[in-house]
PDB file of C-alpha atoms and ligand atoms in Angstrom:
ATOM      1  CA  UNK J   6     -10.133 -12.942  12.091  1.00 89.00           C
ATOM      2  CA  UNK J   7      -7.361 -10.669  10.773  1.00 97.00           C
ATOM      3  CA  UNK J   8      -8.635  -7.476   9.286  1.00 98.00           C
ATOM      4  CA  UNK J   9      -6.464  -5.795   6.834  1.00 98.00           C
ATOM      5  CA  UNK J  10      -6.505  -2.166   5.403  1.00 98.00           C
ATOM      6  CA  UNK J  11      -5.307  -2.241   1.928  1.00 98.00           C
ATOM      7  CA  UNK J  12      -4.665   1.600   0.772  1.00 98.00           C
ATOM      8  CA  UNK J  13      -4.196   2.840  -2.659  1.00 98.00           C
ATOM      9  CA  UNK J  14      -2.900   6.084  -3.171  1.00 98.00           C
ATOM     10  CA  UNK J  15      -2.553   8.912  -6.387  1.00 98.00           C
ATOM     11  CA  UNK J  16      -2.950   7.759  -9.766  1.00 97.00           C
ATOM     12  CA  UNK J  17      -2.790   4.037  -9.045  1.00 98.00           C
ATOM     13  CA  UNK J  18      -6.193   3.922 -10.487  1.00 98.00           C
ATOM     14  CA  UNK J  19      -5.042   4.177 -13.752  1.00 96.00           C
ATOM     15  CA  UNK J  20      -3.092   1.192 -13.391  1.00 97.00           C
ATOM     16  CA  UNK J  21      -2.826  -0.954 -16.625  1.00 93.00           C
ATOM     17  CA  UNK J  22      -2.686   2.774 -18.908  1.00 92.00           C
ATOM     18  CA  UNK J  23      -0.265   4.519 -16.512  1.00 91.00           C
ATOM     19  CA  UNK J  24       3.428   4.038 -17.681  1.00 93.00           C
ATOM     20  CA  UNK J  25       3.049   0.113 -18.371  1.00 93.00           C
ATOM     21  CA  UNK J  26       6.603  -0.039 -19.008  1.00 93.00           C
ATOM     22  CA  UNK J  27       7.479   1.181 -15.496  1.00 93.00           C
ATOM     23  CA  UNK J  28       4.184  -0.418 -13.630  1.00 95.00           C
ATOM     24  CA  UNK J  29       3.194  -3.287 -15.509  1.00 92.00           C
ATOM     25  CA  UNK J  30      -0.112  -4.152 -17.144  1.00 94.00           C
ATOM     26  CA  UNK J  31      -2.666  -5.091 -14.654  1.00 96.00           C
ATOM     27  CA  UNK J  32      -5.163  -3.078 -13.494  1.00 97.00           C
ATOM     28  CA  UNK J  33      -5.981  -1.816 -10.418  1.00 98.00           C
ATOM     29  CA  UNK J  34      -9.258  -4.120 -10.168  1.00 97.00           C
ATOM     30  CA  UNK J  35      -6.879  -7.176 -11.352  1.00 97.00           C
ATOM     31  CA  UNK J  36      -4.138  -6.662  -8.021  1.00 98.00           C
ATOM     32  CA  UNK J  37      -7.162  -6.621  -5.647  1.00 98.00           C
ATOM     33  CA  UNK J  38      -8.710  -9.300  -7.035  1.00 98.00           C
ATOM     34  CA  UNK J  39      -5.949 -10.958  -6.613  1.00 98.00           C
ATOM     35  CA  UNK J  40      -5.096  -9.910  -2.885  1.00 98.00           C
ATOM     36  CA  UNK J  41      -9.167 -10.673  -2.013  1.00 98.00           C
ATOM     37  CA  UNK J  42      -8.401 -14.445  -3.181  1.00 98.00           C
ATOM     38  CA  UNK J  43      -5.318 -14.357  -1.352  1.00 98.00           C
ATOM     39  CA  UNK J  44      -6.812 -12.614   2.243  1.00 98.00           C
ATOM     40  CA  UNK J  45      -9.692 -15.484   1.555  1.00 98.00           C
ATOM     41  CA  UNK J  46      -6.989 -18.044   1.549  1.00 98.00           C
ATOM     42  CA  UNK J  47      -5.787 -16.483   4.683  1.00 98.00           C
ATOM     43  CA  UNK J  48      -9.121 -15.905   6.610  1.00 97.00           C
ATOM     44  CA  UNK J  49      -8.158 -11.909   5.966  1.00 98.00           C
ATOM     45  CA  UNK J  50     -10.839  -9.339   5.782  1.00 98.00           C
ATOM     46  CA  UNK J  51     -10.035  -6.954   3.675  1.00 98.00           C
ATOM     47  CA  UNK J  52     -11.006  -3.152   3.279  1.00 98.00           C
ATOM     48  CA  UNK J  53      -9.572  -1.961  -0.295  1.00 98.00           C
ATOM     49  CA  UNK J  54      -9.749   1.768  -0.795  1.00 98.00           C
ATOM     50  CA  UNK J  55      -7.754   4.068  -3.228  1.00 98.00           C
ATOM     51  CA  UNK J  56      -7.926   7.857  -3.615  1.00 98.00           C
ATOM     52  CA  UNK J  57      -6.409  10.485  -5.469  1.00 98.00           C
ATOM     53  CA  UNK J  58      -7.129  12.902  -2.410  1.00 98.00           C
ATOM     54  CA  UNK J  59      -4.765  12.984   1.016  1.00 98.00           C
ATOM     55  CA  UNK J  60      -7.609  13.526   3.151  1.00 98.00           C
ATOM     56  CA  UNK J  61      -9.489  10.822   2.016  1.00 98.00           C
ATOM     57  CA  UNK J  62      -6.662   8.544   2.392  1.00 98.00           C
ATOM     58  CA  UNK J  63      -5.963   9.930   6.263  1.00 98.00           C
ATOM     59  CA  UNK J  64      -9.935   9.959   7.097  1.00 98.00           C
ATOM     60  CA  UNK J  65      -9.838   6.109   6.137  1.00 98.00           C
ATOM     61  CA  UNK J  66      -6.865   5.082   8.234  1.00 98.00           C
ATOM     62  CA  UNK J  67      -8.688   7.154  11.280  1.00 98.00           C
ATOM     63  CA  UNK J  68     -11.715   4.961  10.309  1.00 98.00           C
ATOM     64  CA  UNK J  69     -10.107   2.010  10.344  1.00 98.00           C
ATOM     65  CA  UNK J  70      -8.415   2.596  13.731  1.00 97.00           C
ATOM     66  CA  UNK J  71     -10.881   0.228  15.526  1.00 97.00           C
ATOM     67  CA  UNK J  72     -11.220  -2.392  12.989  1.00 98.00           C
ATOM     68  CA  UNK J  73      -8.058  -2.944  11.216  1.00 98.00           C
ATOM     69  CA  UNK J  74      -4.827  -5.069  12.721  1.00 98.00           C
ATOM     70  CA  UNK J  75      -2.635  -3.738  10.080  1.00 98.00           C
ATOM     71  CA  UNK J  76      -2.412  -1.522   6.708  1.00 98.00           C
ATOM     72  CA  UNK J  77      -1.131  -1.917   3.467  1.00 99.00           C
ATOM     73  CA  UNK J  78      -0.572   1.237   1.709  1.00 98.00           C
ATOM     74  CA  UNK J  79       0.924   2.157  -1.600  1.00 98.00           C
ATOM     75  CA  UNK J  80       0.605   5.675  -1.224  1.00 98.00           C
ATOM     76  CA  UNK J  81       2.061   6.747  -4.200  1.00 98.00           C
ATOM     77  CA  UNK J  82       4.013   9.897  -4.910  1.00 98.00           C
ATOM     78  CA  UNK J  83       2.636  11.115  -1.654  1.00 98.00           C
ATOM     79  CA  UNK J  84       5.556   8.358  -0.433  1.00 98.00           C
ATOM     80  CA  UNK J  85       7.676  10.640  -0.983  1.00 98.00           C
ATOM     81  CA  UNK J  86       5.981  14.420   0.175  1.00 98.00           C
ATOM     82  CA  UNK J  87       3.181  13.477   3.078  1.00 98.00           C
ATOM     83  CA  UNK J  88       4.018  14.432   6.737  1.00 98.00           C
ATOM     84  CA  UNK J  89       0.031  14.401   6.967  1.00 98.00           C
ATOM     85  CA  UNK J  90      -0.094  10.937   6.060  1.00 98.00           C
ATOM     86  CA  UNK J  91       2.923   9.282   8.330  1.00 98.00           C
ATOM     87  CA  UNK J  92       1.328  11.094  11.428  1.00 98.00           C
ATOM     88  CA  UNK J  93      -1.715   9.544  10.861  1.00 98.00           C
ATOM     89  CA  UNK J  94      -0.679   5.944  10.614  1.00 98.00           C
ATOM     90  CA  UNK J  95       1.991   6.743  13.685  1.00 98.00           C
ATOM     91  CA  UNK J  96      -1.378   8.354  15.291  1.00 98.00           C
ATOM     92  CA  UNK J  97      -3.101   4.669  15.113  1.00 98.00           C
ATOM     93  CA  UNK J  98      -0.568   2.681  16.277  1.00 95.00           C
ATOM     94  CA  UNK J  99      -1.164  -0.229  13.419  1.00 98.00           C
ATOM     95  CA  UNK J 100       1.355  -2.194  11.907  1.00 98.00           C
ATOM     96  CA  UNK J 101       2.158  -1.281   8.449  1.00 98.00           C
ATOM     97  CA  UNK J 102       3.998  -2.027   5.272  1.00 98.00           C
ATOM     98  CA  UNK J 103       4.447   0.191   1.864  1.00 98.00           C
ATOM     99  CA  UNK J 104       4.582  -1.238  -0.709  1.00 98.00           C
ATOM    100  CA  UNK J 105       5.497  -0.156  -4.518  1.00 98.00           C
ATOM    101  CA  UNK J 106       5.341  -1.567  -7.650  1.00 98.00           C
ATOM    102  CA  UNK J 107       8.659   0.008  -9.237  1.00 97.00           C
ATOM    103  CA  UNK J 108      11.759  -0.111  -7.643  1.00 98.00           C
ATOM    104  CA  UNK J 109      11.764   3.485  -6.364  1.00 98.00           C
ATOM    105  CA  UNK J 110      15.632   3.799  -5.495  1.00 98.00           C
ATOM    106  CA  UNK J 111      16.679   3.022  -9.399  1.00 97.00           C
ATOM    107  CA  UNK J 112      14.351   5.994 -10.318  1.00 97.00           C
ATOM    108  CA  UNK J 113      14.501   9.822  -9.957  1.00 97.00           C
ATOM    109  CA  UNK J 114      16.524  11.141  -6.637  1.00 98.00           C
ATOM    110  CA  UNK J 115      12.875  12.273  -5.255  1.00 97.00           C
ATOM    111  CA  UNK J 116      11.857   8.992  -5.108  1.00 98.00           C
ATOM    112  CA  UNK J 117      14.697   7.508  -3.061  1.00 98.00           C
ATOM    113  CA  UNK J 118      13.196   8.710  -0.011  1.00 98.00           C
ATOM    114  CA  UNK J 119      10.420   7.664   1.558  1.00 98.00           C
ATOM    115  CA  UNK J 120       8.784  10.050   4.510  1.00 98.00           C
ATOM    116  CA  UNK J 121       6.827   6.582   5.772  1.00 98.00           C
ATOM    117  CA  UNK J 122       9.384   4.154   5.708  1.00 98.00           C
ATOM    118  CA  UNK J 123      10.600   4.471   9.144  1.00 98.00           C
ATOM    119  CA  UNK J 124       7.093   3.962  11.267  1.00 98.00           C
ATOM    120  CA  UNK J 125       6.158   1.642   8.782  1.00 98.00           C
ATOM    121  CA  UNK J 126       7.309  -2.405   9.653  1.00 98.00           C
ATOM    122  CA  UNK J 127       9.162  -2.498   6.283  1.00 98.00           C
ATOM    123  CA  UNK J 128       8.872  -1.798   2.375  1.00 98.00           C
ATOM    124  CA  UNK J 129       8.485  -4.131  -0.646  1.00 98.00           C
ATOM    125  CA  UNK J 130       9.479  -2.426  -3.779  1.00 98.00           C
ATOM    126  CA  UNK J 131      10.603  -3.253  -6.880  1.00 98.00           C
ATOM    127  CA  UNK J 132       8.259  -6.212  -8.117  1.00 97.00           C
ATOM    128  CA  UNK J 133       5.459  -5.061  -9.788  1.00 97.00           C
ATOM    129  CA  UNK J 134       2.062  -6.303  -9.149  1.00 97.00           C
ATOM    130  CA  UNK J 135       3.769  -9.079  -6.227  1.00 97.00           C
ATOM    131  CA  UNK J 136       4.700  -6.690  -4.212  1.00 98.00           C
ATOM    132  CA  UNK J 137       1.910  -6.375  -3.105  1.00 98.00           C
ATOM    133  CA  UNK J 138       1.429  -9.590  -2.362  1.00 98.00           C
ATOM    134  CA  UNK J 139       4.922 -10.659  -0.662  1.00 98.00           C
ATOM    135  CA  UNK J 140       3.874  -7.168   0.760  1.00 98.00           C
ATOM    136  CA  UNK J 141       0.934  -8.567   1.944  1.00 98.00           C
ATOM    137  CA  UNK J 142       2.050 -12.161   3.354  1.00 98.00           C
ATOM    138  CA  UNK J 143       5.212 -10.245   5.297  1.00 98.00           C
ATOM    139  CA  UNK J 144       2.548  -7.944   7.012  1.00 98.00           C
ATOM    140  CA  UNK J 145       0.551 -11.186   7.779  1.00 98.00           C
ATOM    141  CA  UNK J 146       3.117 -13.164   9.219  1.00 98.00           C
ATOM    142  CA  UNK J 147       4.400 -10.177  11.128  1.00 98.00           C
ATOM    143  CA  UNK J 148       0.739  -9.451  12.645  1.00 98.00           C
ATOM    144  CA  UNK J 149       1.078 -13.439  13.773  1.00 96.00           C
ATOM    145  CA  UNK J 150       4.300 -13.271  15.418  1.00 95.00           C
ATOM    146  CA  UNK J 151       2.968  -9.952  17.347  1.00 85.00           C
TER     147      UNK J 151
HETATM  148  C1  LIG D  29       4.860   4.122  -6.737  1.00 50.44           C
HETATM  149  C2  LIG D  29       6.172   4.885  -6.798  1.00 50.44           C
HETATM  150  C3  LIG D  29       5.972   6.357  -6.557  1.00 50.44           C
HETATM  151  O1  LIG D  29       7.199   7.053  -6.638  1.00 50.44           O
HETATM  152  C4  LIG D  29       5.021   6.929  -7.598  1.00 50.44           C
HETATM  153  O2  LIG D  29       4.769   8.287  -7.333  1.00 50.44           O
HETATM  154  C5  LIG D  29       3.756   6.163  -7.715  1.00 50.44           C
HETATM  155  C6  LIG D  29       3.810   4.702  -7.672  1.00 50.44           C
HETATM  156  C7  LIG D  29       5.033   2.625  -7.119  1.00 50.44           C
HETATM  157  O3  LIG D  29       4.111   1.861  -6.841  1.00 50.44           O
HETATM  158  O4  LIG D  29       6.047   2.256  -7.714  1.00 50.44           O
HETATM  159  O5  LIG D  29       2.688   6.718  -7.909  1.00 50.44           O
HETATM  160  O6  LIG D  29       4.369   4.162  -5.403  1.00 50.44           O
END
């Protein structure tokens, strides 16, 4: 059995309100639906958590560290500002892949950069709600070929 972290970071609970023009319409609730019925598909456990709070987000990934294979994180705006947050998933050693809904390098110069991307296995960005699931499947086939 694969087990998979899926991480949610700032303000992607108000998916579905929150700038539909730039993130879409589906909720937060409808894109893990969505990836449970995909993991299912896959015989992938998932553990879905968001947070609005660093800590929380760094305390699950050090929870995790036993359990998971791998973690898929959209960690929001702190994508672009959290040292805290790379160290921890370069502290557990588990194969990762960010993922965003917008396509952060046609946005605001603060969003080019990324402080994860580079101990992260790659990025999907750029397709709304599927990128988290191409997000997802590259992550899966990555942990297979491990
Ligand atoms: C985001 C992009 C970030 O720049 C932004 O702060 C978010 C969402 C995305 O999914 O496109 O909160 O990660």
């Amino acid at each position: 059995m694969t087990n998979i972290l899926v991480l949610h970071g700032p303000n992607l609970n108000l998916l579905g309100l929150r700038e539909p023009d730039v993130y879409g319409r589906m909720t937060l609730e409808d894109i893990n639906q969505h990836l449970q019925t995909l993991a299912a598909a896959h015989s992938v456990k998932l553990r879905i958590v968001q947070s609005n709070h660093e800590g929380v987000l760094i305390d699950t990934i050090h929870e995790v560290r036993a359990w998971a294979n791998g973690i898929l994180i959209n960690p929001g705006a702190f994508t672009h500002t959290s040292y805290a947050l790379r160290d921890a998933i370069a502290a557990v050693d588990l194969a990762t892949v960010e993922v965003h809904l917008s396509n952060v390098y046609a946005r605001e110069a603060f969003r080019h950069h990324s402080v994860l991307a580079a101990i992260c296995v790659g990025q999907m960005s750029g397709f709304g709600w599927r990128s988290y699931e191409w997000g997802f499947l590259a992550l899966l086939a990555h942990l297979q070929e491990e």
